[in-house]
């Protein structure tokens, strides 16, 4: 849905706006893998590459329900934004895991990403650009610390997951 606001066209496509917001951060993008088809491995809703064996990281942004009931007095919305970081172990020429721990590398990505999405004191900001701008009134972590889980049958790959409670206005 697109609507007009004081700053021009606004949308309620939180996932796309978050994707644009994150891709504008060069230090974060430098921590992700890339290929000829994808300049950086930041995806909406699902991954479009196979990460296993790459020794790289990628991010998948999606929406996962809501964190509060609808406001009966206005059109504010309260979606839960889900961010997953997948990291493949550093590997040698035989594709065996080696080097720094995978968790440390994944948490480096998380530490670069979290300040872009966690706004503990609220305040009005815009994520996205052009026709996919979303007005954010607040965004805070759902979990104090991110979940760190092995990827089933991922040969050492791990997933770091954090949810953000977003207030759209």
Coordinates of C-alpha atoms in Angstrom, one line a residue:
X1 CA 0.0 0.0 0.0
X2 CA 1.4 3.4 -0.9
X3 CA 0.2 6.6 0.7
X4 CA 1.3 10.3 0.7
X5 CA 2.9 11.9 3.8
X6 CA 4.7 15.2 4.4
X7 CA 7.9 13.7 2.9
X8 CA 6.4 12.2 -0.2
X9 CA 5.2 8.7 -1.0
X10 CA 5.2 6.2 1.8
X11 CA 4.6 2.5 1.8
X12 CA 3.8 -0.2 4.3
X13 CA 6.2 -2.8 2.7
X14 CA 8.5 -3.1 5.8
X15 CA 10.6 -5.9 4.4
X16 CA 11.5 -4.1 1.2
X17 CA 12.1 -0.8 3.1
X18 CA 14.4 -2.6 5.6
X19 CA 16.2 -4.3 2.7
X20 CA 16.9 -0.9 1.2
X21 CA 17.8 0.6 4.6
X22 CA 20.4 -2.2 5.2
X23 CA 21.9 -2.2 1.7
X24 CA 22.7 1.5 2.1
X25 CA 25.2 0.6 4.9
X26 CA 28.6 -0.1 3.2
X27 CA 30.4 -1.5 6.3
X28 CA 27.5 -4.1 6.7
X29 CA 27.5 -5.0 3.0
X30 CA 31.3 -5.5 3.1
X31 CA 30.7 -8.4 5.6
X32 CA 28.4 -10.3 3.2
X33 CA 29.2 -12.5 0.3
X34 CA 28.6 -11.5 -3.3
X35 CA 28.6 -13.0 -6.7
X36 CA 28.1 -12.0 -10.3
X37 CA 24.4 -12.4 -10.0
X38 CA 24.1 -10.7 -6.5
X39 CA 26.3 -7.7 -5.6
X40 CA 25.7 -8.6 -1.9
X41 CA 23.9 -11.4 -0.3
X42 CA 21.1 -9.5 1.4
X43 CA 17.7 -11.1 0.5
X44 CA 14.0 -10.5 1.2
X45 CA 11.8 -13.4 2.4
X46 CA 14.1 -16.2 1.4
X47 CA 17.7 -16.9 0.3
X48 CA 18.3 -17.1 -3.5
X49 CA 21.7 -18.8 -3.3
X50 CA 23.2 -21.9 -1.8
X51 CA 25.6 -20.7 0.9
X52 CA 27.2 -24.0 1.8
X53 CA 30.8 -24.2 0.8
X54 CA 31.3 -20.5 0.2
X55 CA 32.9 -19.5 3.5
X56 CA 30.7 -16.3 3.4
X57 CA 27.7 -14.8 5.2
X58 CA 24.2 -13.7 4.0
X59 CA 21.2 -12.0 5.5
X60 CA 17.5 -12.8 5.0
X61 CA 14.9 -10.2 6.0
X62 CA 11.3 -11.2 6.5
X63 CA 8.2 -10.3 8.5
X64 CA 6.8 -12.7 11.1
X65 CA 3.4 -11.7 12.5
X66 CA 2.9 -8.8 14.9
X67 CA 3.9 -8.0 18.4
X68 CA 0.8 -6.1 19.5
X69 CA -2.9 -6.0 18.6
X70 CA -4.3 -3.4 16.2
X71 CA -4.8 0.1 17.5
X72 CA -8.5 0.9 17.4
X73 CA -7.9 4.7 17.2
X74 CA -5.6 5.0 14.2
X75 CA -3.8 3.1 11.4
X76 CA -0.6 2.3 13.3
X77 CA 0.7 -1.2 12.7
X78 CA 3.0 -3.4 14.8
X79 CA 4.8 -6.0 12.7
X80 CA 7.6 -8.3 13.9
X81 CA 10.7 -8.0 11.6
X82 CA 12.8 -11.1 11.4
X83 CA 16.4 -11.0 10.5
X84 CA 18.5 -14.1 9.9
X85 CA 22.2 -14.2 9.4
X86 CA 23.6 -17.4 7.8
X87 CA 27.4 -17.9 8.0
X88 CA 29.3 -20.8 6.4
X89 CA 32.6 -21.8 8.1
X90 CA 35.9 -20.7 6.6
X91 CA 37.1 -23.7 4.6
X92 CA 40.4 -24.9 3.2
X93 CA 40.9 -26.1 -0.3
X94 CA 39.5 -29.5 0.7
X95 CA 36.3 -27.7 1.9
X96 CA 37.0 -28.6 5.5
X97 CA 36.2 -26.0 8.2
X98 CA 39.2 -24.0 9.4
X99 CA 40.1 -20.5 10.7
X100 CA 38.0 -18.3 13.0
X101 CA 34.9 -19.7 14.5
X102 CA 31.8 -19.4 12.5
X103 CA 29.9 -17.9 15.5
X104 CA 32.4 -15.0 15.8
X105 CA 32.1 -14.2 12.1
X106 CA 28.3 -14.3 12.2
X107 CA 28.2 -12.1 15.3
X108 CA 30.4 -9.6 13.5
X109 CA 27.6 -9.3 10.9
X110 CA 25.0 -9.0 13.7
X111 CA 27.0 -6.3 15.5
X112 CA 27.1 -4.2 12.3
X113 CA 23.4 -4.8 11.6
X114 CA 21.8 -4.4 15.0
X115 CA 22.4 -0.6 15.5
X116 CA 20.7 0.0 12.1
X117 CA 17.5 -1.7 13.4
X118 CA 17.4 -1.4 17.2
X119 CA 16.0 2.0 18.3
X120 CA 15.5 1.6 22.0
X121 CA 14.4 5.3 22.5
X122 CA 12.1 5.5 19.6
X123 CA 11.9 8.5 17.4
X124 CA 10.6 9.0 13.9
X125 CA 12.9 7.8 11.1
X126 CA 12.4 6.6 7.5
X127 CA 13.7 3.3 6.2
X128 CA 13.9 2.7 2.5
X129 CA 13.9 5.2 -0.3
X130 CA 11.8 6.5 -3.1
X131 CA 8.4 4.7 -3.3
X132 CA 9.4 2.1 -0.6
X133 CA 9.9 4.5 2.3
X134 CA 8.4 3.4 5.6
X135 CA 7.9 5.7 8.6
X136 CA 9.3 4.0 11.7
X137 CA 8.2 5.3 15.1
X138 CA 10.1 2.6 17.0
X139 CA 12.0 -0.6 16.6
X140 CA 13.4 -2.7 19.4
X141 CA 14.9 -6.2 19.8
X142 CA 12.4 -8.9 20.8
X143 CA 15.2 -11.1 22.2
X144 CA 17.8 -9.6 24.5
X145 CA 20.5 -11.6 22.6
X146 CA 20.2 -13.2 19.2
X147 CA 19.5 -16.9 18.8
X148 CA 22.6 -18.8 17.5
X149 CA 21.7 -22.2 16.0
X150 CA 23.4 -24.7 13.8
X151 CA 21.8 -25.1 10.4
X152 CA 20.6 -28.7 10.0
X153 CA 22.7 -30.6 7.5
X154 CA 24.6 -27.4 6.9
X155 CA 28.1 -28.9 7.4
X156 CA 29.0 -26.4 10.2
X157 CA 26.9 -23.5 8.9
X158 CA 25.1 -21.5 11.6
X159 CA 22.1 -19.2 11.7
X160 CA 21.8 -16.1 14.0
X161 CA 18.3 -14.9 14.3
X162 CA 16.9 -11.7 15.9
X163 CA 13.3 -10.3 15.8
X164 CA 12.5 -6.6 16.0
X165 CA 9.2 -5.2 17.3
X166 CA 8.5 -2.3 14.8
X167 CA 5.9 0.4 15.2
X168 CA 4.8 1.8 11.8
X169 CA 3.0 5.1 11.8

